[in-house]
mmCIF file of C-alpha atoms in Angstrom:
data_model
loop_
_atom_site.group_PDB
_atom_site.id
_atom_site.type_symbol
_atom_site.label_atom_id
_atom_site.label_comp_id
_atom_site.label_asym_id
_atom_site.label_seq_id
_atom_site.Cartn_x
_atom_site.Cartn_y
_atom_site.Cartn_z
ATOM 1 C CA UNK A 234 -34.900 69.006 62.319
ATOM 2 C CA UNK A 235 -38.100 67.450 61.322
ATOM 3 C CA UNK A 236 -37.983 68.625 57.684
ATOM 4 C CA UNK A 237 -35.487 66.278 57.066
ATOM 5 C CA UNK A 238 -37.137 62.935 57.224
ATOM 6 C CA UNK A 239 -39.570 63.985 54.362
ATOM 7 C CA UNK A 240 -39.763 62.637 51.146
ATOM 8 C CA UNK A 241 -39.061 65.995 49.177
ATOM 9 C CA UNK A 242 -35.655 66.377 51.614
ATOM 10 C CA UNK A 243 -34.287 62.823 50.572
ATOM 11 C CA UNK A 244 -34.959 63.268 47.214
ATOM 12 C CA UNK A 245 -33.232 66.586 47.410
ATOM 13 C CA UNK A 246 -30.050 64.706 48.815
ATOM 14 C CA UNK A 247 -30.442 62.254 46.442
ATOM 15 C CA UNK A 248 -31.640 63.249 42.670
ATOM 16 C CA UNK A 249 -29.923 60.350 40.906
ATOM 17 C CA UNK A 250 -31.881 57.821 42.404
ATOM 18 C CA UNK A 251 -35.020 60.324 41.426
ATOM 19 C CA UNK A 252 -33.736 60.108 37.636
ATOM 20 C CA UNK A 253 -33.518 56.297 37.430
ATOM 21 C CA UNK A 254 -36.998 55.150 39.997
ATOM 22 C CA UNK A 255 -39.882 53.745 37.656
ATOM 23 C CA UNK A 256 -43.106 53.186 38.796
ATOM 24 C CA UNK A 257 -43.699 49.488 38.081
ATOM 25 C CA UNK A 258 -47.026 48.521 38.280
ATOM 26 C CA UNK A 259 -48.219 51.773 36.487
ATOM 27 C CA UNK A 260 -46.396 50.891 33.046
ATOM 28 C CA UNK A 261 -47.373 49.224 30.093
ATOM 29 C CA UNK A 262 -44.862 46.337 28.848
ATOM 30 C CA UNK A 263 -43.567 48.143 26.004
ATOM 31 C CA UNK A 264 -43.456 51.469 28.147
ATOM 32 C CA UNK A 265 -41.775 49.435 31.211
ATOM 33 C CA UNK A 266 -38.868 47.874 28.864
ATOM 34 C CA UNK A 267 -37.995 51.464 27.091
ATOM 35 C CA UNK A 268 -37.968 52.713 30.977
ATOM 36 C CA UNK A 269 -36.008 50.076 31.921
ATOM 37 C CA UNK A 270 -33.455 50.811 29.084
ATOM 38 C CA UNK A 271 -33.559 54.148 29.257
ATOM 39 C CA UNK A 272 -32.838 54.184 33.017
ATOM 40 C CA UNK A 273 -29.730 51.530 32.283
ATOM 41 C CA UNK A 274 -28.289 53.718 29.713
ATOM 42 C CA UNK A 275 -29.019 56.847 32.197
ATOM 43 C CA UNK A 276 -27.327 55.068 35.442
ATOM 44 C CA UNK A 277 -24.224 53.947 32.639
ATOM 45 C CA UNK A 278 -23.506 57.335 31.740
ATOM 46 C CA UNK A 279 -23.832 59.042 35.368
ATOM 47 C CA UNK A 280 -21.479 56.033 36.994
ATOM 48 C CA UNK A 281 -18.921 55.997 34.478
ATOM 49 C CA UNK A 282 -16.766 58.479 33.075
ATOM 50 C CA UNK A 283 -15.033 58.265 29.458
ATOM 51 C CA UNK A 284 -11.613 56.532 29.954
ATOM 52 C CA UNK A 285 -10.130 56.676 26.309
ATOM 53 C CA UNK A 286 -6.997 54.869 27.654
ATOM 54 C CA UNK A 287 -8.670 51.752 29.370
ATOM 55 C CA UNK A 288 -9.794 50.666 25.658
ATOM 56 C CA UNK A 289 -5.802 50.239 24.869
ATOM 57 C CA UNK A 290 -4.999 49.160 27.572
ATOM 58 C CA UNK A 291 -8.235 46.384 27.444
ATOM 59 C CA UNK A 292 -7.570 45.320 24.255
ATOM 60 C CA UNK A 293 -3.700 44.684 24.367
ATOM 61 C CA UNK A 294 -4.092 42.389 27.711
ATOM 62 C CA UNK A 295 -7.369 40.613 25.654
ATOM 63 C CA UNK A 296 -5.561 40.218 22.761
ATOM 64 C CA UNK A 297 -2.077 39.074 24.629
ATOM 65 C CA UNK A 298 -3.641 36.045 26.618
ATOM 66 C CA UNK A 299 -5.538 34.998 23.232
ATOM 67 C CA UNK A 300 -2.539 34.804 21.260
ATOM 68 C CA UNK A 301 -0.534 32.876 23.998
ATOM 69 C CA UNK A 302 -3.669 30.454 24.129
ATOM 70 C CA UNK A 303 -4.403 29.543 20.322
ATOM 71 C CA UNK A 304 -0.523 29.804 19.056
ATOM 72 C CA UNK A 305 -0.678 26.160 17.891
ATOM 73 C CA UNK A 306 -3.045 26.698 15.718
ATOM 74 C CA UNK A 307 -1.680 30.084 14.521
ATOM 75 C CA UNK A 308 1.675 28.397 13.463
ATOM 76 C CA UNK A 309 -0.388 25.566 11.501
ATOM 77 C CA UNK A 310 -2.580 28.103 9.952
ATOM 78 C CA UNK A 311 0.289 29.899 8.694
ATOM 79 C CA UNK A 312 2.051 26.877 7.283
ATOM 80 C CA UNK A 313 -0.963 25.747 5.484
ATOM 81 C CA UNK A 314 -1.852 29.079 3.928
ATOM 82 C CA UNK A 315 1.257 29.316 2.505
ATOM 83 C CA UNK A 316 2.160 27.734 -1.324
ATOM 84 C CA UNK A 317 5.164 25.844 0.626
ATOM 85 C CA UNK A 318 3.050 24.028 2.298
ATOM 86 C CA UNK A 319 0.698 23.497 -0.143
ATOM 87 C CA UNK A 320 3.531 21.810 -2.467
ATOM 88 C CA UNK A 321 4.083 19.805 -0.149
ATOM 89 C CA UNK A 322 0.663 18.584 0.316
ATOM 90 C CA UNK A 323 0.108 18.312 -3.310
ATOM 91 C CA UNK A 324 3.206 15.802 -3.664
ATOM 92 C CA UNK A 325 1.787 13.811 -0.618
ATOM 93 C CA UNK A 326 -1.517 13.141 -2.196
ATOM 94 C CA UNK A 327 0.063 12.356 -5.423
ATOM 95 C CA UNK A 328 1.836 9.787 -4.297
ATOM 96 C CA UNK A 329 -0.617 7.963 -2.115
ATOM 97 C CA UNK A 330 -2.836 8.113 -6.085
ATOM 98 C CA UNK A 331 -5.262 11.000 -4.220
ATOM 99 C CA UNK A 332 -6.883 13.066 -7.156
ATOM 100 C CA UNK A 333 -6.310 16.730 -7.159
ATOM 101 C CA UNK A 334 -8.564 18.861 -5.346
ATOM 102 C CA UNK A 335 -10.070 20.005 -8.533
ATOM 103 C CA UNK A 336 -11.034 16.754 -9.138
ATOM 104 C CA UNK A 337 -12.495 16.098 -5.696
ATOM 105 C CA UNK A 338 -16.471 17.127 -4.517
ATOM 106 C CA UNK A 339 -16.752 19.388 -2.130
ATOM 107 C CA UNK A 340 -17.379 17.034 0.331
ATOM 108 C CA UNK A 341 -14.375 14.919 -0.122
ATOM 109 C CA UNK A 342 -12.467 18.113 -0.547
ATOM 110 C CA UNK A 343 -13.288 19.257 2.868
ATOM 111 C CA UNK A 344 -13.357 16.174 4.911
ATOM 112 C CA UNK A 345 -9.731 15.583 3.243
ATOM 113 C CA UNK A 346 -8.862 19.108 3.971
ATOM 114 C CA UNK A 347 -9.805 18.260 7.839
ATOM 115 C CA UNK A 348 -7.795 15.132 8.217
ATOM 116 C CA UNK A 349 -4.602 16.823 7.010
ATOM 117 C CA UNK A 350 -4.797 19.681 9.322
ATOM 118 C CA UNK A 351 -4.598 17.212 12.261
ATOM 119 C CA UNK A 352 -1.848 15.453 10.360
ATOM 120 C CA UNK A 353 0.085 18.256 10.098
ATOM 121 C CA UNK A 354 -0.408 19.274 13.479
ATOM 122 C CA UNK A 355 0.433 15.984 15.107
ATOM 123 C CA UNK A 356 3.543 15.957 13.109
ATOM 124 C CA UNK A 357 4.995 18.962 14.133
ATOM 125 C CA UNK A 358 5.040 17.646 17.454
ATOM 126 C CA UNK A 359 6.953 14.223 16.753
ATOM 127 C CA UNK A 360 8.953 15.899 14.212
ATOM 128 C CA UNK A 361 9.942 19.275 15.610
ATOM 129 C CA UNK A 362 8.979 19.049 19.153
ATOM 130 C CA UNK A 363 6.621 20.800 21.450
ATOM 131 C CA UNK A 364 8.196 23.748 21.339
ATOM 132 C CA UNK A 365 7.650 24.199 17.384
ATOM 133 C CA UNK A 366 3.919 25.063 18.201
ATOM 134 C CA UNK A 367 4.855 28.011 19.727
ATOM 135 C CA UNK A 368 7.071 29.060 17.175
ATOM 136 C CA UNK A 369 6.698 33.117 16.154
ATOM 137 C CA UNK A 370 4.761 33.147 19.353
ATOM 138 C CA UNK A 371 7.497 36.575 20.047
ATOM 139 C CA UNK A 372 6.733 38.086 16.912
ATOM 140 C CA UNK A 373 3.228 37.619 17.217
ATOM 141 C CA UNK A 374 2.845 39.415 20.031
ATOM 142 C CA UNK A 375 4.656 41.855 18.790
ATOM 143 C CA UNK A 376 2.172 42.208 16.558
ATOM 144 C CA UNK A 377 -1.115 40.759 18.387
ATOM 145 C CA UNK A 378 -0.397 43.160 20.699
ATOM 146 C CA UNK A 379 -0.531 46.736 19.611
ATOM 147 C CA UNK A 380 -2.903 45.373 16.949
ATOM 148 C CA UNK A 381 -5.613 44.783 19.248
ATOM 149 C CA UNK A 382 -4.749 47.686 21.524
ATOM 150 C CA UNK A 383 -5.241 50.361 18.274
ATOM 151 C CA UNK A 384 -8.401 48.183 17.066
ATOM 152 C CA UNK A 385 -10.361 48.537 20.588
ATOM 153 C CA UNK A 386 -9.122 51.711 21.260
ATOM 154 C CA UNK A 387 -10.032 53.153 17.610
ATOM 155 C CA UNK A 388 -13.414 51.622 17.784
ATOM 156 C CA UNK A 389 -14.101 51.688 21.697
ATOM 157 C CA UNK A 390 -13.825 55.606 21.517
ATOM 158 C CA UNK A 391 -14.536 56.166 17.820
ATOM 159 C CA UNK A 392 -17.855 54.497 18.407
ATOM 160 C CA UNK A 393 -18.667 56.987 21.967
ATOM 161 C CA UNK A 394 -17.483 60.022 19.570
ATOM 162 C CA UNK A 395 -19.434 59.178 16.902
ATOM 163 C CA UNK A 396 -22.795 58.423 18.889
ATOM 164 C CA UNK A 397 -22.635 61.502 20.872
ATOM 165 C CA UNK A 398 -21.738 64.211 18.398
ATOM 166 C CA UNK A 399 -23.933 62.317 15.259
ATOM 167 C CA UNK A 400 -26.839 60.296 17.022
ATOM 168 C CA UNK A 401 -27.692 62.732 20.447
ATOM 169 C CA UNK A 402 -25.617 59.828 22.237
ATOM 170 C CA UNK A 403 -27.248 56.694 21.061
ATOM 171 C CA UNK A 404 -25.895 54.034 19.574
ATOM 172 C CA UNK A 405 -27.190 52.227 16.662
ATOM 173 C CA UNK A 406 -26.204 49.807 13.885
ATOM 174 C CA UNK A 407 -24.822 52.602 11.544
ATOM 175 C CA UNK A 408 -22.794 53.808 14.553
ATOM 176 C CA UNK A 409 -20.766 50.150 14.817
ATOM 177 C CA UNK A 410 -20.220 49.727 11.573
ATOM 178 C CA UNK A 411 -18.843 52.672 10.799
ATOM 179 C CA UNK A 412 -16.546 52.594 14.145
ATOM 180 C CA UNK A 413 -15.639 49.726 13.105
ATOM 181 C CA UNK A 414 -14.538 50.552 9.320
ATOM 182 C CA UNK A 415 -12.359 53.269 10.676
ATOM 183 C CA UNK A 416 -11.125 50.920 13.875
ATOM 184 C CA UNK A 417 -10.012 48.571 10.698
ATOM 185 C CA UNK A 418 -8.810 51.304 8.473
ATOM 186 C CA UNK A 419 -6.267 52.322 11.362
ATOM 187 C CA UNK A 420 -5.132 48.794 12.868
ATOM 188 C CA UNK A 421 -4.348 47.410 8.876
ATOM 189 C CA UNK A 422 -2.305 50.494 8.111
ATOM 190 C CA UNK A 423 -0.795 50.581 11.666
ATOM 191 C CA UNK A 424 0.485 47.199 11.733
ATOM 192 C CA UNK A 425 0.999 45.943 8.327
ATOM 193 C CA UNK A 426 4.668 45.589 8.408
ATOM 194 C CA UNK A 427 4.726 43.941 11.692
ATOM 195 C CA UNK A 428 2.668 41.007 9.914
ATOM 196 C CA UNK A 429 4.660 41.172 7.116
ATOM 197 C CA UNK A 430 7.761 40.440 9.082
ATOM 198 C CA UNK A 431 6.223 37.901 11.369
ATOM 199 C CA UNK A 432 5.269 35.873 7.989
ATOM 200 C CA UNK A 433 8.051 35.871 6.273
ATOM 201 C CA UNK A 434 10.650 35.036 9.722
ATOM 202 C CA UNK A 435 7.733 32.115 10.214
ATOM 203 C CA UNK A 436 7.840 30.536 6.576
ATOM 204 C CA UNK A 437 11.349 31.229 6.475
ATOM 205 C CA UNK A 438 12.540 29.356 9.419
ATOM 206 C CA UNK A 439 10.166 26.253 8.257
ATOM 207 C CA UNK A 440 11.638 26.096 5.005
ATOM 208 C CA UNK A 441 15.315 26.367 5.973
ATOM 209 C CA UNK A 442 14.414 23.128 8.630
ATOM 210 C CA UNK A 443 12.479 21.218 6.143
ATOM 211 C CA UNK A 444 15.318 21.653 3.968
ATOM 212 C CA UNK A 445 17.702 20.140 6.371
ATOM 213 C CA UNK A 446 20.183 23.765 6.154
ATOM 214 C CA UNK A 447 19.474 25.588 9.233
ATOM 215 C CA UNK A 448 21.933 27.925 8.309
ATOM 216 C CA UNK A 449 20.457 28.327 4.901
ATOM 217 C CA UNK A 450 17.688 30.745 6.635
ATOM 218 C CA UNK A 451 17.464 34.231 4.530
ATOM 219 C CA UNK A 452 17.042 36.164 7.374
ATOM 220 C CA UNK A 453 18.737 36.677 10.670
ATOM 221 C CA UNK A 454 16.036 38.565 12.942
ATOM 222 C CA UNK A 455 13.377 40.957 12.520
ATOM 223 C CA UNK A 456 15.396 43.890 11.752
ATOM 224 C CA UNK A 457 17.478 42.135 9.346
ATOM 225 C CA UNK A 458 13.892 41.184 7.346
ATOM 226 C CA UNK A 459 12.858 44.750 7.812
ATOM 227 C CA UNK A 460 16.342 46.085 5.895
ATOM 228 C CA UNK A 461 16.131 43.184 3.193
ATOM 229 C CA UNK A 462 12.766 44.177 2.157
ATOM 230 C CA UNK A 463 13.363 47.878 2.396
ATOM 231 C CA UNK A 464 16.609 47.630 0.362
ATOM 232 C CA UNK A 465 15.116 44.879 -2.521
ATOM 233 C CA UNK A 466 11.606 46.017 -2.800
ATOM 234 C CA UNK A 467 11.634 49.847 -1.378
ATOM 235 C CA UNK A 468 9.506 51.060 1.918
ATOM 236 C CA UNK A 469 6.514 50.200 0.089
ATOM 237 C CA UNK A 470 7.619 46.473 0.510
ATOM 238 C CA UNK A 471 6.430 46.660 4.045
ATOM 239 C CA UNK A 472 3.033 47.206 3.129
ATOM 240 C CA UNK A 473 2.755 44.516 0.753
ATOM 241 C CA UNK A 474 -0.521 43.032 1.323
ATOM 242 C CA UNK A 475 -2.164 45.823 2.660
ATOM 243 C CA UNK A 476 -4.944 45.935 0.057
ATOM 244 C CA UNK A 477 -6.051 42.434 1.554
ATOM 245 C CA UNK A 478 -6.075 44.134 4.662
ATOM 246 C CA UNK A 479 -8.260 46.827 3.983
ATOM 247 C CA UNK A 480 -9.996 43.900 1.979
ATOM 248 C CA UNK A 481 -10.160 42.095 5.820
ATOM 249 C CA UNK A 482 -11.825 45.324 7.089
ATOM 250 C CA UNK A 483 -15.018 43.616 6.043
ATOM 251 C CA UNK A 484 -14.280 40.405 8.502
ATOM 252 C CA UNK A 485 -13.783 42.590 11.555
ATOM 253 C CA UNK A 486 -16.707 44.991 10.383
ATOM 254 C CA UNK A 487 -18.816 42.124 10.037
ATOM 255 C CA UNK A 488 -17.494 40.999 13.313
ATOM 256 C CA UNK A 489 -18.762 44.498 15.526
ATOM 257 C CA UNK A 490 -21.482 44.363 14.459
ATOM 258 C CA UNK A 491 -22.917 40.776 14.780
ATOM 259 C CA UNK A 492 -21.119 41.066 18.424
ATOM 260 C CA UNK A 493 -22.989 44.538 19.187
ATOM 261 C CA UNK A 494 -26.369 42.680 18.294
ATOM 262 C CA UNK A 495 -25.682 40.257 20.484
ATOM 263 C CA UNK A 496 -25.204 42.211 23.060
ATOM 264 C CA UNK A 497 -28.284 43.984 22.279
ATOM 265 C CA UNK A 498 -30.027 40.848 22.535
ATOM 266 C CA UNK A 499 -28.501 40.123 25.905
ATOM 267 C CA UNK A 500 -29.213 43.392 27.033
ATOM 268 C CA UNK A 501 -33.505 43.310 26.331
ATOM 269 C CA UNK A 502 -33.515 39.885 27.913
ATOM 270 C CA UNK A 503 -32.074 41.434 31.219
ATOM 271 C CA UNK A 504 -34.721 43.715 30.782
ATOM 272 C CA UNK A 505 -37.755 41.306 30.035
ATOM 273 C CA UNK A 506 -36.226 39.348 33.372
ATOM 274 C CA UNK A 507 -36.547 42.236 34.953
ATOM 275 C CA UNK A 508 -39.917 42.784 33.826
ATOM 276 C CA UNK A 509 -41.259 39.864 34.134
ATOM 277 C CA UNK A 510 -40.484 39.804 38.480
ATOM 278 C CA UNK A 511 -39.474 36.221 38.463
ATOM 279 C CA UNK A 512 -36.384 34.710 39.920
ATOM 280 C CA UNK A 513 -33.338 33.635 37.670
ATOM 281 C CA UNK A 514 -33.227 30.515 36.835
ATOM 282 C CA UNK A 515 -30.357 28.501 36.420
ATOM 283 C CA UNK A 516 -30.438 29.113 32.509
ATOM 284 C CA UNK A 517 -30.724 32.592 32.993
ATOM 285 C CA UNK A 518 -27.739 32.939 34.898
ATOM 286 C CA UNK A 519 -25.883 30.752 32.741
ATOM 287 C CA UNK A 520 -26.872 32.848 30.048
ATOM 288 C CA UNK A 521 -25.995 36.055 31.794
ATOM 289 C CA UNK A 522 -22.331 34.323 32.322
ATOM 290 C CA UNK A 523 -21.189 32.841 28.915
ATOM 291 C CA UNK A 524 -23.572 34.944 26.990
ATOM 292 C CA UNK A 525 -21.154 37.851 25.886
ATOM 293 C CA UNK A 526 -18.485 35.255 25.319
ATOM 294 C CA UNK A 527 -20.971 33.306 23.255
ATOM 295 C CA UNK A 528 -21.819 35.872 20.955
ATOM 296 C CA UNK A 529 -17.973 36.971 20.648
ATOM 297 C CA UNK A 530 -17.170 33.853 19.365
ATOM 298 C CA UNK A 531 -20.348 33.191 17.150
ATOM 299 C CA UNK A 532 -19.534 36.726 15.334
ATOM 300 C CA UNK A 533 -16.257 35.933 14.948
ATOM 301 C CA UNK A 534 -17.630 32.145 13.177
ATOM 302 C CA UNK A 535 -19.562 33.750 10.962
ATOM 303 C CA UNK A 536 -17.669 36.695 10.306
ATOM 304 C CA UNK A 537 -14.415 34.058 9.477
ATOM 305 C CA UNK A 538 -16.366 31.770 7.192
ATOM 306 C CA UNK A 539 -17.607 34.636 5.041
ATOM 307 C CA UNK A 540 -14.851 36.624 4.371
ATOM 308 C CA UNK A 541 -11.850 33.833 4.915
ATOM 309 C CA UNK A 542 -10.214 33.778 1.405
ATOM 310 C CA UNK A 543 -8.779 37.175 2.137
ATOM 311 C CA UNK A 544 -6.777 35.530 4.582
ATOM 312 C CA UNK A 545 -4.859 33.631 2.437
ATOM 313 C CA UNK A 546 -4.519 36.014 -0.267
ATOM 314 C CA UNK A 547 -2.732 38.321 2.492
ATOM 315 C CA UNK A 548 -0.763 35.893 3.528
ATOM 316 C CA UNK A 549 0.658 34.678 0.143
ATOM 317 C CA UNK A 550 1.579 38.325 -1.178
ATOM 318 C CA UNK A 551 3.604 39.014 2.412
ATOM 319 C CA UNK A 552 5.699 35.878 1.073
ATOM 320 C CA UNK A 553 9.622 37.007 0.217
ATOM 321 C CA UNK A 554 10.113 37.269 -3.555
ATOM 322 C CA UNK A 555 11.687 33.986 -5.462
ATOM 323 C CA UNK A 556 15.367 33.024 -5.851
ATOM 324 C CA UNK A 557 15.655 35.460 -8.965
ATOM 325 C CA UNK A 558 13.932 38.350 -7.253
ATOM 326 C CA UNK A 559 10.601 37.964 -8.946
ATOM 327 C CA UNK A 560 7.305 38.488 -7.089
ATOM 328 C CA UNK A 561 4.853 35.626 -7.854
ATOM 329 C CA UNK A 562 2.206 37.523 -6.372
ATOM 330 C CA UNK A 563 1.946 41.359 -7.263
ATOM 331 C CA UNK A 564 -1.225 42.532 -6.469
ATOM 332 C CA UNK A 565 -4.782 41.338 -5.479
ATOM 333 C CA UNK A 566 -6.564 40.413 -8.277
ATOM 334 C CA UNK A 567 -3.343 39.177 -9.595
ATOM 335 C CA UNK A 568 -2.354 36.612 -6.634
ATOM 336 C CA UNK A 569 -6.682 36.014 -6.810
ATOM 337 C CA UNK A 570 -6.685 34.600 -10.023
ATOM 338 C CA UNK A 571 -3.164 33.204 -10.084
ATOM 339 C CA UNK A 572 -4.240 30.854 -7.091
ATOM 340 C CA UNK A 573 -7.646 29.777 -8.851
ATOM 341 C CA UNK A 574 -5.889 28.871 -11.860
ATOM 342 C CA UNK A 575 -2.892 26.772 -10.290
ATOM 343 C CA UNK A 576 -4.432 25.320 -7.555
ATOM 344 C CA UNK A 577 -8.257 25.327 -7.858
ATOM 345 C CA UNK A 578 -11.077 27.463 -4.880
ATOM 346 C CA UNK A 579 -9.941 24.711 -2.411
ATOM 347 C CA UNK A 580 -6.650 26.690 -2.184
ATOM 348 C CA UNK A 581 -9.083 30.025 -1.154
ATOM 349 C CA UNK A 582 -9.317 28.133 1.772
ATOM 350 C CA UNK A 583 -6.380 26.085 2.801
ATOM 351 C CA UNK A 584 -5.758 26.242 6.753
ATOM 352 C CA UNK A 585 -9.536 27.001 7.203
ATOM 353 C CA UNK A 586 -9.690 24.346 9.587
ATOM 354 C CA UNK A 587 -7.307 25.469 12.116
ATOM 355 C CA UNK A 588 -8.058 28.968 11.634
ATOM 356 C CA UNK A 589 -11.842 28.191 12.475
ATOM 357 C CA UNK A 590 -10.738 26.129 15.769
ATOM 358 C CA UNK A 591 -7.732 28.804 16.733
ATOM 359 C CA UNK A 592 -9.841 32.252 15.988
ATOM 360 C CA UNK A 593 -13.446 31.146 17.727
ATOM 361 C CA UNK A 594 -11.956 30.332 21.236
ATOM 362 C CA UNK A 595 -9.697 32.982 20.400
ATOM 363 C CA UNK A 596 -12.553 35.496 19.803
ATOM 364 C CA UNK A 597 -14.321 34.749 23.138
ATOM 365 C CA UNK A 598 -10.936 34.931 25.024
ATOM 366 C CA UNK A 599 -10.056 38.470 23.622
ATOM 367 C CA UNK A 600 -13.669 40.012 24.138
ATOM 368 C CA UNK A 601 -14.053 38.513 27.512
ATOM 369 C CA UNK A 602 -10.737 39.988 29.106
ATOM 370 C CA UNK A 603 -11.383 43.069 27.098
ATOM 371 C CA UNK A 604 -14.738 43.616 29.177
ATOM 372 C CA UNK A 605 -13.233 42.195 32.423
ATOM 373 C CA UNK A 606 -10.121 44.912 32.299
ATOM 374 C CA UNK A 607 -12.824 47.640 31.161
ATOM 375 C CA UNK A 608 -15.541 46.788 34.555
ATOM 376 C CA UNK A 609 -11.829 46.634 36.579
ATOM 377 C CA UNK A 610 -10.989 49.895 35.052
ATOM 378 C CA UNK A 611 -14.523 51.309 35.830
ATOM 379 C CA UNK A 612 -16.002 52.106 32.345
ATOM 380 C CA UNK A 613 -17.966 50.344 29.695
ATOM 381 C CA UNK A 614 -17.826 48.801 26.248
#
């Protein structure tokens, strides 16, 4: 009975906490850190086993509430993207004698840019009501939705496939980005005509009411857009756009990765606290709360202002054909140089504005519930 109260015996009953116990005082800094991380990554992978499901499921209830949040913004992004819009905003400036943006600096372009995007927001709510900001809010779901489900669950367990059968279970840099190509690769083709459909229903239904004809609107639901398109420009009609998708694939690439490195960062900081032996300060913990939201919406930022002008490309070849069936827009480089010609770079960028203030918060909302449903689900990132 005595045996059991030695050392050897507990550790015998216990050889987990044997695998992750360092010896404090006798490391050096850089040896105590790589301990420290090595024992984190060692305690991760004992305590949690691969859930390839929790990834969907984390990234359809992240990417739900985010949607539901930002709509406003979504619905004025989508107006101002579009060459409808854009009409109209031309006509507006030449009447009040404002030059074209051609004409205009790039300051005066953007702060001009700014003050219309409020303008336009504002006035959908005296002119259309309240309930006009959440307009498409169904149909974006529909597509926010199972977007965000296949994009975290492509990279979530393309990423832990890739880093244990390529990299002896490590993750590095190369491992995000290329999760994340192939997480891109899948949601784009995936979910293409869903956006398609949820464009043109959204630009439809604003044209029709601008126009005074409610009952002049092209199309009657979703399914009746899907059969148009199918029956006047073939299958392939639904994927219109889809090159500036895979052409996105370097936004939420870009995205990954800066979010990865932030966690990274995050992650050695615990470490040096740990290291260090002092108490937490207030900082620290304020850090440790809003820092994975901070970096989800900083990558997102940058990620957005780099590679926006795909944005609007995709959005203006998804637009229905013209009154005589023609396409303005028939393929990238096409609608690219079209738009630079007619309308100047400013119109690379048109509903920037919103975009920027809808997709940040938006960002940090999606990413935070996607960790909080993966801890409540009892696996990791």
């Amino acid at each position: 009975m005595t045996y059991s109260t030695q050392p050897n015996a507990a550790h015998a009953q216990k050889p987990e906490a044997r695998q992750v116990s360092i010896p404090l005082q006798s490391q050096e800094p850089g040896v105590l850190a790589r301990g420290i991380s090595d024992a984190s990554s060692l305690v991760a992978k004992t305590s949690s086993v691969p859930k390839p499901w929790a990834h969907f499921l984390a990234g359809g209830v992240g990417g739900m509430t985010s949607a539901t949040l930002t709509s406003p913004l979504d619905v004025l992004k989508t107006r101002l993207q579009s060459d409808f819009y854009q009409g109209q905003i031309a006509a507006l400036r030449q009447a009040r004698g404002v030059p074209p943006s051609t004409q205009l600096g790039y300051f005066r372009s953007g702060l001009l840019h700014f003050t219309e995007t409020f303008q336009i927001l504002f006035s959908v709510h005296k002119v259309e009501g309240w309930r006009a900001l959440f307009k498409g809010l169904g149909p974006n779901l529909t597509g926010v939705v199972p977007a965000r489900a296949i994009n975290f669950y492509a990279y979530g367990n393309g990423k832990r496939i890739i880093s244990d059968h390529f990299n002896n279970g490590q993750e590095a840099a190369w491992v995000h980005i290329c999760a994340a190509v192939n997480a891109g690769m899948v949601t784009g083709t995936a979910t293409n005509p869903i956006w398609l459909v949820k464009t043109r229903l959204q630009l439809d239904k604003s044209r029709a009411e601008r126009a005074g004809l409610p009952s002049a609107r092209r199309y009657k639901n979703s399914f009746d857009c899907v059969r148009q398109t199918i029956h006047e420009e073939g299958f392939k009609g639904l994927y219109r756009g889809l090159t500036a998708s895979y052409l996105g694939v370097t936004e939420s690439t870009l995205q990954w990765f800066l979010y990865e490195q932030g966690k990274l960062y995050l992650s050695r900081r615990e470490a040096e606290l740990v290291n260090s032996g002092r108490d937490p300060t207030i900082w620290d913990q304020a850090v440790n709360w809003g820092g994975k939201l901070g970096a989800a919406g900083s990558a997102k930022f940058c990620a957005a202002l780099i590679t926006y002008p795909h944005e609007v490309i995709r959005t203006r070849m998804r637009q229905a054909p013209l009154q005589d069936g023609r396409l303005k827009y028939t393929g990238l480089v096409q609608c690219f140089s079209t738009m630079w010609k007619e309308e100047g770079m400013a119109s690379l960028y048109g509903g920037l504005t919103p975009h920027m203030l809808r997709v940040v918060p938006s960002a940090a909302i999606m990413f935070g519930m996607y960790e909080f449903v993966l801890r409540l689900c009892g696996t990791q990132a």
